[in-house]
Amino acid sequence: MIVVMHRDATQEDIRRVEEYLTGMGFKTHPIYGQVKTVIGAVGDKSCLNKDLLSNLTGVEAIVSIMKPYKLVSREFKSEDTTVAVDDVVIGGRDLVIMAGPCAVENRHQLLEVAQRVKEAGAKILRGGAYKPRTSPYDFQGLELEGLKLLEEAKQATGLKVVTEVMDTRDVELISRYADILQIGARNMQNFRLLKEVGQGDKPVILKRGLAATIEEWLMAAEYIVSEGNGDVILCERGIRTYETAARNTMDINTIPIVKQYTHLPIIADPSHGTGNWKLVGPVSQGLIAAGADGLLIEVHPDPACALCDGAQSLQPHKFQQLMDELVPIARAVDRGLK
Ligand code: PEP
Ligand code: MN
């Protein structure tokens, strides 16, 4: 539910409305606009006295949100949300490209890739230190050592860093090293983990689950935002379908649909979406044209020897080429790049 306050409502009026709502068991989320304040209220409406609420001084209207997700809905907030990591802003006019290896493997690999993606125009370095692998016998990530290498690469290049968190027990440690936490596709509905990152202060990239509907995905985002962390960036990374020609089916429809349903920014990951480095370029172009706010791309100095996802990783010079190719596409949809 949204309580719309009159343009001349005072701070005291707003405080009284919030007090009433919290007294009735609602969680309140005020948004102070230029002209008006609206108060998002999430809770059980069955015992609410609507007449009493609408008669409180300063209340202009009470609007129900029919969608199951509330705080992330466009109805709740019509302007686009931007997520800032210092001077890097995701969801604004400029596209933000995040790139790096699937997994942090060693110092040389990471520093080399970091330097090269920075030169090509990426603003954020990606790299997994804790890897969600299908087989327990595959490389699981360097863990703390990987986090330290990410920090070193960040110091060396000035890039911001995003890395995956898979377990509630690691949130605090990873938050000390990362600028952005990534929740991977396999954990999109790990509700304890969503709540944990929701109570933190690091921006979160929330990937779409392998077989999640858009509604389920937005409900997962609602878990994070309702805990108090509004800095959520959605990431489409392809879904499971009957098609086997590519690792996943990149759901480009999602981009404009999500823009309609939510105010949160959305980026896309054409590397996992396709599983094939040859497809990453053309699909990236489509994603930008469809309105994605940025891309998450895997880059490796020697894909043939990568410990994880080599087949979908671009060599640094190919990444550079892709960045150049994206410039006219970005311009065509009135977005900035580099
Ligand atoms: C990744 O980004 O390295 C990753 C594991 O992605 P996803 O969760 O989308 O499979
Ligand atoms: Mn990967």
mmCIF file of C-alpha atoms and ligand atoms in Angstrom:
data_model
loop_
_atom_site.group_PDB
_atom_site.id
_atom_site.type_symbol
_atom_site.label_atom_id
_atom_site.label_comp_id
_atom_site.label_asym_id
_atom_site.label_seq_id
_atom_site.Cartn_x
_atom_site.Cartn_y
_atom_site.Cartn_z
ATOM 1 C CA MET A 1 0.000 0.000 0.000
ATOM 2 C CA ILE A 2 1.166 3.554 -0.669
ATOM 3 C CA VAL A 3 0.065 6.487 1.443
ATOM 4 C CA VAL A 4 0.347 9.633 -0.651
ATOM 5 C CA MET A 5 0.822 12.739 1.473
ATOM 6 C CA HIS A 6 -0.488 16.203 0.532
ATOM 7 C CA ARG A 7 2.086 18.555 -0.933
ATOM 8 C CA ASP A 8 1.762 20.763 2.155
ATOM 9 C CA ALA A 9 1.967 17.915 4.695
ATOM 10 C CA THR A 10 4.455 18.668 7.485
ATOM 11 C CA GLN A 11 7.208 16.448 8.886
ATOM 12 C CA GLU A 12 5.005 16.034 11.939
ATOM 13 C CA ASP A 13 2.094 14.796 9.749
ATOM 14 C CA ILE A 14 4.420 12.289 8.074
ATOM 15 C CA ARG A 15 5.757 11.155 11.434
ATOM 16 C CA ARG A 16 2.246 10.612 12.775
ATOM 17 C CA VAL A 17 1.205 8.546 9.754
ATOM 18 C CA GLU A 18 4.333 6.403 10.071
ATOM 19 C CA GLU A 19 3.731 5.994 13.777
ATOM 20 C CA TYR A 20 0.176 4.836 13.153
ATOM 21 C CA LEU A 21 1.288 2.370 10.483
ATOM 22 C CA THR A 22 4.147 0.882 12.504
ATOM 23 C CA GLY A 23 1.758 0.611 15.463
ATOM 24 C CA MET A 24 -0.476 -1.527 13.229
ATOM 25 C CA GLY A 25 2.480 -3.791 12.422
ATOM 26 C CA PHE A 26 3.471 -2.267 9.060
ATOM 27 C CA LYS A 27 7.002 -1.624 7.897
ATOM 28 C CA THR A 28 7.185 1.886 6.443
ATOM 29 C CA HIS A 29 9.419 3.156 3.652
ATOM 30 C CA PRO A 30 9.008 6.879 3.014
ATOM 31 C CA ILE A 31 10.180 8.445 -0.223
ATOM 32 C CA TYR A 32 10.686 12.182 0.015
ATOM 33 C CA GLY A 33 9.979 13.582 -3.447
ATOM 34 C CA GLN A 34 10.520 17.143 -4.688
ATOM 35 C CA VAL A 35 6.855 17.959 -4.318
ATOM 36 C CA LYS A 36 5.236 15.189 -2.338
ATOM 37 C CA THR A 37 6.159 12.488 0.108
ATOM 38 C CA VAL A 38 4.799 8.993 -0.320
ATOM 39 C CA ILE A 39 5.007 6.328 2.339
ATOM 40 C CA GLY A 40 5.254 2.709 1.263
ATOM 41 C CA ALA A 41 3.678 0.472 3.887
ATOM 42 C CA VAL A 42 4.099 -3.269 3.818
ATOM 43 C CA GLY A 43 2.144 -5.495 6.151
ATOM 44 C CA ASP A 44 -1.178 -7.155 6.798
ATOM 45 C CA LYS A 45 -3.972 -4.835 5.703
ATOM 46 C CA SER A 46 -6.789 -6.917 7.196
ATOM 47 C CA CYS A 47 -6.759 -5.170 10.559
ATOM 48 C CA LEU A 48 -6.156 -1.689 9.191
ATOM 49 C CA ASN A 49 -8.765 1.002 9.733
ATOM 50 C CA LYS A 50 -8.589 2.740 6.361
ATOM 51 C CA ASP A 51 -11.009 5.508 7.360
ATOM 52 C CA LEU A 52 -8.920 6.385 10.361
ATOM 53 C CA LEU A 53 -5.753 6.423 8.250
ATOM 54 C CA SER A 54 -7.255 8.569 5.489
ATOM 55 C CA ASN A 55 -8.485 11.059 8.112
ATOM 56 C CA LEU A 56 -5.023 11.618 9.565
ATOM 57 C CA THR A 57 -3.809 15.131 8.810
ATOM 58 C CA GLY A 58 -1.823 15.386 5.603
ATOM 59 C CA VAL A 59 -3.008 12.139 3.997
ATOM 60 C CA GLU A 60 -4.123 12.684 0.408
ATOM 61 C CA ALA A 61 -4.724 9.152 -0.827
ATOM 62 C CA ILE A 62 -4.214 5.490 -0.049
ATOM 63 C CA VAL A 63 -3.292 3.358 -3.031
ATOM 64 C CA SER A 64 -3.149 -0.428 -2.962
ATOM 65 C CA ILE A 65 -0.352 -2.146 -4.858
ATOM 66 C CA MET A 66 -1.858 -5.176 -6.512
ATOM 67 C CA LYS A 67 1.459 -6.818 -7.410
ATOM 68 C CA PRO A 68 2.924 -9.316 -4.921
ATOM 69 C CA TYR A 69 6.150 -7.317 -4.876
ATOM 70 C CA LYS A 70 5.672 -3.852 -3.462
ATOM 71 C CA LEU A 71 8.816 -1.827 -2.769
ATOM 72 C CA VAL A 72 10.493 -2.756 -6.027
ATOM 73 C CA SER A 73 7.388 -2.057 -8.113
ATOM 74 C CA ARG A 74 7.022 0.878 -10.472
ATOM 75 C CA GLU A 75 3.766 1.686 -8.736
ATOM 76 C CA PHE A 76 5.660 2.332 -5.535
ATOM 77 C CA LYS A 77 8.368 4.424 -7.175
ATOM 78 C CA SER A 78 7.975 5.688 -10.699
ATOM 79 C CA GLU A 79 11.472 7.148 -11.242
ATOM 80 C CA ASP A 80 14.361 4.838 -12.125
ATOM 81 C CA THR A 81 16.585 3.856 -9.235
ATOM 82 C CA THR A 82 20.295 4.387 -9.704
ATOM 83 C CA VAL A 83 22.899 2.490 -7.716
ATOM 84 C CA ALA A 84 26.127 4.367 -7.104
ATOM 85 C CA VAL A 85 29.480 2.878 -6.198
ATOM 86 C CA ASP A 86 31.394 6.125 -5.667
ATOM 87 C CA ASP A 87 31.486 7.706 -9.121
ATOM 88 C CA VAL A 88 30.236 4.630 -10.994
ATOM 89 C CA VAL A 89 26.479 4.879 -11.358
ATOM 90 C CA ILE A 90 24.406 1.934 -12.541
ATOM 91 C CA GLY A 91 20.999 2.740 -14.002
ATOM 92 C CA GLY A 92 21.814 6.269 -15.152
ATOM 93 C CA ARG A 93 22.393 7.428 -18.727
ATOM 94 C CA ASP A 94 25.849 5.855 -18.967
ATOM 95 C CA LEU A 95 26.123 2.122 -19.479
ATOM 96 C CA VAL A 96 28.341 0.313 -16.986
ATOM 97 C CA ILE A 97 30.379 -2.611 -18.234
ATOM 98 C CA MET A 98 31.648 -5.140 -15.710
ATOM 99 C CA ALA A 99 34.229 -7.623 -16.917
ATOM 100 C CA GLY A 100 36.778 -10.111 -15.705
ATOM 101 C CA PRO A 101 37.366 -13.818 -15.307
ATOM 102 C CA CYS A 102 34.737 -16.277 -14.186
ATOM 103 C CA ALA A 103 37.017 -17.233 -11.305
ATOM 104 C CA VAL A 104 40.034 -15.584 -9.743
ATOM 105 C CA GLU A 105 42.745 -18.167 -10.479
ATOM 106 C CA ASN A 106 46.039 -16.517 -9.619
ATOM 107 C CA ARG A 107 47.690 -13.132 -9.246
ATOM 108 C CA HIS A 108 49.063 -12.926 -12.764
ATOM 109 C CA GLN A 109 45.746 -13.872 -14.407
ATOM 110 C CA LEU A 110 43.695 -11.410 -12.403
ATOM 111 C CA LEU A 111 46.028 -8.431 -12.647
ATOM 112 C CA GLU A 112 46.481 -8.935 -16.370
ATOM 113 C CA VAL A 113 42.745 -9.131 -17.016
ATOM 114 C CA ALA A 114 41.990 -6.210 -14.717
ATOM 115 C CA GLN A 115 44.441 -3.982 -16.568
ATOM 116 C CA ARG A 116 43.140 -4.979 -19.973
ATOM 117 C CA VAL A 117 39.431 -4.591 -19.211
ATOM 118 C CA LYS A 118 40.121 -1.236 -17.642
ATOM 119 C CA GLU A 119 41.954 -0.059 -20.751
ATOM 120 C CA ALA A 120 38.980 -1.205 -22.832
ATOM 121 C CA GLY A 121 36.557 0.880 -20.764
ATOM 122 C CA ALA A 122 35.131 -1.460 -18.125
ATOM 123 C CA LYS A 123 34.383 0.246 -14.824
ATOM 124 C CA ILE A 124 33.939 -2.809 -12.638
ATOM 125 C CA LEU A 125 36.061 -5.932 -12.301
ATOM 126 C CA ARG A 126 34.237 -9.226 -11.871
ATOM 127 C CA GLY A 127 35.831 -12.396 -10.520
ATOM 128 C CA GLY A 128 34.587 -15.248 -8.396
ATOM 129 C CA ALA A 129 36.463 -16.207 -5.247
ATOM 130 C CA TYR A 130 33.709 -18.580 -4.096
ATOM 131 C CA LYS A 131 32.414 -20.533 -7.079
ATOM 132 C CA PRO A 132 29.089 -22.353 -7.320
ATOM 133 C CA ARG A 133 30.172 -25.402 -9.362
ATOM 134 C CA THR A 134 27.885 -28.158 -10.520
ATOM 135 C CA SER A 135 30.526 -30.775 -9.672
ATOM 136 C CA PRO A 136 32.142 -30.875 -6.228
ATOM 137 C CA TYR A 137 35.347 -32.056 -7.948
ATOM 138 C CA ASP A 138 35.711 -28.874 -10.019
ATOM 139 C CA PHE A 139 37.709 -25.811 -8.942
ATOM 140 C CA GLN A 140 35.758 -24.183 -6.108
ATOM 141 C CA GLY A 141 37.566 -20.839 -5.994
ATOM 142 C CA LEU A 142 40.484 -19.401 -4.031
ATOM 143 C CA GLU A 143 38.174 -18.023 -1.325
ATOM 144 C CA LEU A 144 39.988 -15.562 0.980
ATOM 145 C CA GLU A 145 43.106 -15.565 -1.175
ATOM 146 C CA GLY A 146 40.890 -14.675 -4.140
ATOM 147 C CA LEU A 147 39.338 -11.785 -2.232
ATOM 148 C CA LYS A 148 42.812 -10.451 -1.425
ATOM 149 C CA LEU A 149 43.793 -10.642 -5.075
ATOM 150 C CA LEU A 150 40.634 -8.747 -6.026
ATOM 151 C CA GLU A 151 41.619 -6.076 -3.561
ATOM 152 C CA GLU A 152 45.089 -5.894 -5.072
ATOM 153 C CA ALA A 153 43.645 -5.590 -8.588
ATOM 154 C CA LYS A 154 41.325 -2.862 -7.370
ATOM 155 C CA GLN A 155 44.232 -0.915 -5.877
ATOM 156 C CA ALA A 156 46.280 -1.377 -9.037
ATOM 157 C CA THR A 157 43.585 -0.276 -11.490
ATOM 158 C CA GLY A 158 41.009 1.788 -9.613
ATOM 159 C CA LEU A 159 38.275 -0.544 -10.863
ATOM 160 C CA LYS A 160 35.424 -1.371 -8.506
ATOM 161 C CA VAL A 161 34.992 -5.024 -7.675
ATOM 162 C CA VAL A 162 32.025 -7.405 -7.789
ATOM 163 C CA THR A 163 32.239 -10.951 -6.490
ATOM 164 C CA GLU A 164 29.781 -13.686 -5.599
ATOM 165 C CA VAL A 165 28.603 -14.557 -2.122
ATOM 166 C CA MET A 166 27.057 -18.004 -1.746
ATOM 167 C CA ASP A 167 26.585 -18.372 1.976
ATOM 168 C CA THR A 168 25.278 -16.224 4.819
ATOM 169 C CA ARG A 169 28.442 -17.061 6.780
ATOM 170 C CA ASP A 170 30.610 -15.286 4.190
ATOM 171 C CA VAL A 171 28.634 -12.060 3.779
ATOM 172 C CA GLU A 172 30.593 -10.087 6.355
ATOM 173 C CA LEU A 173 34.012 -11.159 5.103
ATOM 174 C CA ILE A 174 33.227 -10.654 1.409
ATOM 175 C CA SER A 175 31.660 -7.269 2.165
ATOM 176 C CA ARG A 176 35.040 -6.110 3.457
ATOM 177 C CA TYR A 177 36.610 -6.713 0.033
ATOM 178 C CA ALA A 178 33.841 -6.222 -2.531
ATOM 179 C CA ASP A 179 32.144 -3.051 -3.726
ATOM 180 C CA ILE A 180 29.188 -5.061 -4.988
ATOM 181 C CA LEU A 181 27.980 -8.475 -3.838
ATOM 182 C CA GLN A 182 26.696 -10.888 -6.454
ATOM 183 C CA ILE A 183 23.947 -13.369 -5.684
ATOM 184 C CA GLY A 184 24.222 -16.062 -8.327
ATOM 185 C CA ALA A 185 21.448 -17.734 -10.291
ATOM 186 C CA ARG A 186 21.547 -20.818 -8.083
ATOM 187 C CA ASN A 187 20.983 -18.754 -4.964
ATOM 188 C CA MET A 188 18.281 -16.429 -6.241
ATOM 189 C CA GLN A 189 15.815 -18.014 -3.862
ATOM 190 C CA ASN A 190 18.155 -18.555 -0.937
ATOM 191 C CA PHE A 191 15.960 -16.424 1.271
ATOM 192 C CA ARG A 192 18.261 -16.370 4.297
ATOM 193 C CA LEU A 193 21.070 -15.118 2.081
ATOM 194 C CA LEU A 194 18.805 -12.488 0.514
ATOM 195 C CA LYS A 195 17.837 -11.232 3.975
ATOM 196 C CA GLU A 196 21.454 -11.175 5.108
ATOM 197 C CA VAL A 197 22.627 -9.007 2.195
ATOM 198 C CA GLY A 198 19.477 -6.934 2.650
ATOM 199 C CA GLN A 199 20.670 -6.028 6.131
ATOM 200 C CA GLY A 200 24.076 -4.969 4.837
ATOM 201 C CA ASP A 201 25.120 -1.811 3.087
ATOM 202 C CA LYS A 202 26.728 -3.171 -0.080
ATOM 203 C CA PRO A 203 24.944 -2.945 -3.435
ATOM 204 C CA VAL A 204 23.759 -6.333 -4.659
ATOM 205 C CA ILE A 205 23.642 -7.803 -8.152
ATOM 206 C CA LEU A 206 20.794 -10.292 -8.107
ATOM 207 C CA LYS A 207 20.998 -12.762 -10.955
ATOM 208 C CA ARG A 208 17.881 -14.376 -12.310
ATOM 209 C CA GLY A 209 17.478 -18.029 -11.322
ATOM 210 C CA LEU A 210 17.969 -20.637 -14.028
ATOM 211 C CA ALA A 211 14.243 -21.336 -14.178
ATOM 212 C CA ALA A 212 12.766 -18.375 -12.350
ATOM 213 C CA THR A 213 9.862 -16.340 -13.625
ATOM 214 C CA ILE A 214 10.245 -12.581 -13.629
ATOM 215 C CA GLU A 215 7.763 -12.391 -10.773
ATOM 216 C CA GLU A 216 9.768 -14.839 -8.647
ATOM 217 C CA TRP A 217 12.887 -12.841 -9.399
ATOM 218 C CA LEU A 218 11.285 -9.572 -8.373
ATOM 219 C CA MET A 219 10.007 -11.218 -5.191
ATOM 220 C CA ALA A 220 13.611 -12.194 -4.452
ATOM 221 C CA ALA A 221 14.635 -8.551 -4.949
ATOM 222 C CA GLU A 222 11.806 -7.561 -2.607
ATOM 223 C CA TYR A 223 13.426 -9.703 0.119
ATOM 224 C CA ILE A 224 16.585 -7.608 -0.101
ATOM 225 C CA VAL A 225 14.890 -4.225 -0.360
ATOM 226 C CA SER A 226 12.405 -4.951 2.436
ATOM 227 C CA GLU A 227 15.335 -5.573 4.781
ATOM 228 C CA GLY A 228 16.497 -2.024 4.154
ATOM 229 C CA ASN A 229 18.997 -2.317 1.289
ATOM 230 C CA GLY A 230 17.559 -0.586 -1.761
ATOM 231 C CA ASP A 231 20.727 -0.892 -3.857
ATOM 232 C CA VAL A 232 19.713 -3.869 -5.951
ATOM 233 C CA ILE A 233 20.769 -4.385 -9.566
ATOM 234 C CA LEU A 234 18.971 -7.141 -11.446
ATOM 235 C CA CYS A 235 20.993 -9.259 -13.849
ATOM 236 C CA GLU A 236 19.458 -11.368 -16.607
ATOM 237 C CA ARG A 237 21.797 -14.295 -17.310
ATOM 238 C CA GLY A 238 19.731 -16.580 -19.510
ATOM 239 C CA ILE A 239 17.216 -19.232 -18.601
ATOM 240 C CA ARG A 240 16.764 -22.972 -19.112
ATOM 241 C CA THR A 241 14.614 -23.877 -22.085
ATOM 242 C CA TYR A 242 14.338 -26.905 -24.397
ATOM 243 C CA GLU A 243 16.949 -25.321 -26.701
ATOM 244 C CA THR A 244 20.369 -26.964 -26.507
ATOM 245 C CA ALA A 245 22.254 -24.982 -29.154
ATOM 246 C CA ALA A 246 23.432 -22.543 -26.488
ATOM 247 C CA ARG A 247 24.166 -23.043 -22.785
ATOM 248 C CA ASN A 248 21.104 -20.974 -21.878
ATOM 249 C CA THR A 249 18.451 -19.000 -23.704
ATOM 250 C CA MET A 250 19.142 -15.310 -23.319
ATOM 251 C CA ASP A 251 15.784 -13.796 -22.507
ATOM 252 C CA ILE A 252 16.010 -10.359 -24.064
ATOM 253 C CA ASN A 253 12.286 -9.817 -23.492
ATOM 254 C CA THR A 254 13.109 -9.474 -19.836
ATOM 255 C CA ILE A 255 14.850 -6.153 -20.268
ATOM 256 C CA PRO A 256 11.859 -4.044 -21.370
ATOM 257 C CA ILE A 257 9.461 -6.097 -19.223
ATOM 258 C CA VAL A 258 11.510 -5.555 -16.081
ATOM 259 C CA LYS A 259 11.807 -1.851 -16.897
ATOM 260 C CA GLN A 260 8.016 -1.721 -16.928
ATOM 261 C CA TYR A 261 7.528 -3.643 -13.689
ATOM 262 C CA THR A 262 10.268 -2.208 -11.501
ATOM 263 C CA HIS A 263 12.320 0.913 -10.926
ATOM 264 C CA LEU A 264 15.467 -1.129 -10.244
ATOM 265 C CA PRO A 265 18.310 -1.091 -12.781
ATOM 266 C CA ILE A 266 18.860 -4.181 -14.918
ATOM 267 C CA ILE A 267 22.076 -5.421 -16.471
ATOM 268 C CA ALA A 268 22.662 -8.601 -18.471
ATOM 269 C CA ASP A 269 25.281 -11.341 -18.647
ATOM 270 C CA PRO A 270 25.718 -12.552 -22.237
ATOM 271 C CA SER A 271 28.561 -14.880 -21.210
ATOM 272 C CA HIS A 272 26.407 -17.199 -19.114
ATOM 273 C CA GLY A 273 23.417 -16.394 -21.300
ATOM 274 C CA THR A 274 25.096 -17.977 -24.312
ATOM 275 C CA GLY A 275 27.970 -20.110 -22.989
ATOM 276 C CA ASN A 276 29.872 -19.388 -26.193
ATOM 277 C CA TRP A 277 32.318 -16.519 -26.676
ATOM 278 C CA LYS A 278 31.363 -16.206 -30.353
ATOM 279 C CA LEU A 279 27.816 -15.291 -29.372
ATOM 280 C CA VAL A 280 28.758 -12.777 -26.707
ATOM 281 C CA GLY A 281 29.287 -9.868 -29.144
ATOM 282 C CA PRO A 282 26.039 -10.018 -31.135
ATOM 283 C CA VAL A 283 23.952 -10.786 -28.044
ATOM 284 C CA SER A 284 25.556 -7.881 -26.169
ATOM 285 C CA GLN A 285 24.501 -5.566 -28.962
ATOM 286 C CA GLY A 286 20.925 -6.816 -28.694
ATOM 287 C CA LEU A 287 20.895 -6.394 -24.927
ATOM 288 C CA ILE A 288 22.094 -2.800 -25.103
ATOM 289 C CA ALA A 289 19.604 -2.026 -27.858
ATOM 290 C CA ALA A 290 16.821 -3.496 -25.696
ATOM 291 C CA GLY A 291 17.664 -1.113 -22.852
ATOM 292 C CA ALA A 292 20.031 -2.958 -20.495
ATOM 293 C CA ASP A 293 21.832 -0.620 -18.086
ATOM 294 C CA GLY A 294 25.081 -2.525 -18.375
ATOM 295 C CA LEU A 295 26.733 -5.854 -19.083
ATOM 296 C CA LEU A 296 28.621 -8.465 -17.091
ATOM 297 C CA ILE A 297 31.146 -10.173 -19.350
ATOM 298 C CA GLU A 298 33.704 -12.916 -18.740
ATOM 299 C CA VAL A 299 37.210 -12.167 -19.986
ATOM 300 C CA HIS A 300 40.253 -14.424 -19.577
ATOM 301 C CA PRO A 301 43.828 -13.963 -20.847
ATOM 302 C CA ASP A 302 43.961 -17.613 -21.925
ATOM 303 C CA PRO A 303 40.431 -19.047 -22.205
ATOM 304 C CA ALA A 304 41.680 -22.471 -23.326
ATOM 305 C CA CYS A 305 43.353 -22.909 -19.938
ATOM 306 C CA ALA A 306 40.651 -21.280 -17.802
ATOM 307 C CA LEU A 307 39.674 -23.223 -14.681
ATOM 308 C CA CYS A 308 36.058 -22.224 -15.202
ATOM 309 C CA ASP A 309 33.888 -21.166 -18.166
ATOM 310 C CA GLY A 310 36.689 -20.848 -20.732
ATOM 311 C CA ALA A 311 34.316 -21.542 -23.632
ATOM 312 C CA GLN A 312 32.351 -18.378 -22.962
ATOM 313 C CA SER A 313 35.282 -16.147 -22.025
ATOM 314 C CA LEU A 314 36.554 -13.475 -24.376
ATOM 315 C CA GLN A 315 40.247 -12.838 -24.843
ATOM 316 C CA PRO A 316 41.145 -9.296 -23.799
ATOM 317 C CA HIS A 317 41.625 -8.039 -27.376
ATOM 318 C CA LYS A 318 38.208 -9.440 -28.337
ATOM 319 C CA PHE A 319 36.685 -7.657 -25.367
ATOM 320 C CA GLN A 320 38.300 -4.427 -26.521
ATOM 321 C CA GLN A 321 36.832 -4.981 -29.980
ATOM 322 C CA LEU A 322 33.394 -5.601 -28.494
ATOM 323 C CA MET A 323 33.562 -2.386 -26.482
ATOM 324 C CA ASP A 324 34.310 -0.474 -29.672
ATOM 325 C CA GLU A 325 31.401 -2.155 -31.445
ATOM 326 C CA LEU A 326 29.018 -1.247 -28.649
ATOM 327 C CA VAL A 327 29.668 2.490 -28.909
ATOM 328 C CA PRO A 328 27.366 3.159 -31.911
ATOM 329 C CA ILE A 329 24.649 0.897 -30.455
ATOM 330 C CA ALA A 330 24.779 2.800 -27.173
ATOM 331 C CA ARG A 331 24.595 6.092 -29.044
ATOM 332 C CA ALA A 332 21.595 4.879 -31.061
ATOM 333 C CA VAL A 333 19.624 4.312 -27.851
ATOM 334 C CA ASP A 334 20.874 7.545 -26.318
ATOM 335 C CA ARG A 335 23.187 5.945 -23.771
ATOM 336 C CA GLY A 336 26.757 6.856 -22.981
ATOM 337 C CA LEU A 337 29.634 4.367 -23.098
ATOM 338 C CA LYS A 338 33.187 5.171 -21.975
HETATM 339 C C1 PEP B 1 29.093 -16.206 -12.473
HETATM 340 O O1 PEP B 1 28.757 -15.041 -12.726
HETATM 341 O O2 PEP B 1 30.256 -16.581 -12.434
HETATM 342 C C2 PEP B 1 28.041 -17.222 -12.260
HETATM 343 C C3 PEP B 1 28.290 -18.357 -11.625
HETATM 344 O O3 PEP B 1 26.877 -16.876 -12.809
HETATM 345 P P1 PEP B 1 25.404 -17.518 -12.673
HETATM 346 O O4 PEP B 1 25.068 -17.459 -11.223
HETATM 347 O O5 PEP B 1 24.590 -16.608 -13.514
HETATM 348 O O6 PEP B 1 25.483 -18.905 -13.203
HETATM 349 MN MN MN B 2 31.193 -18.141 -15.030
#
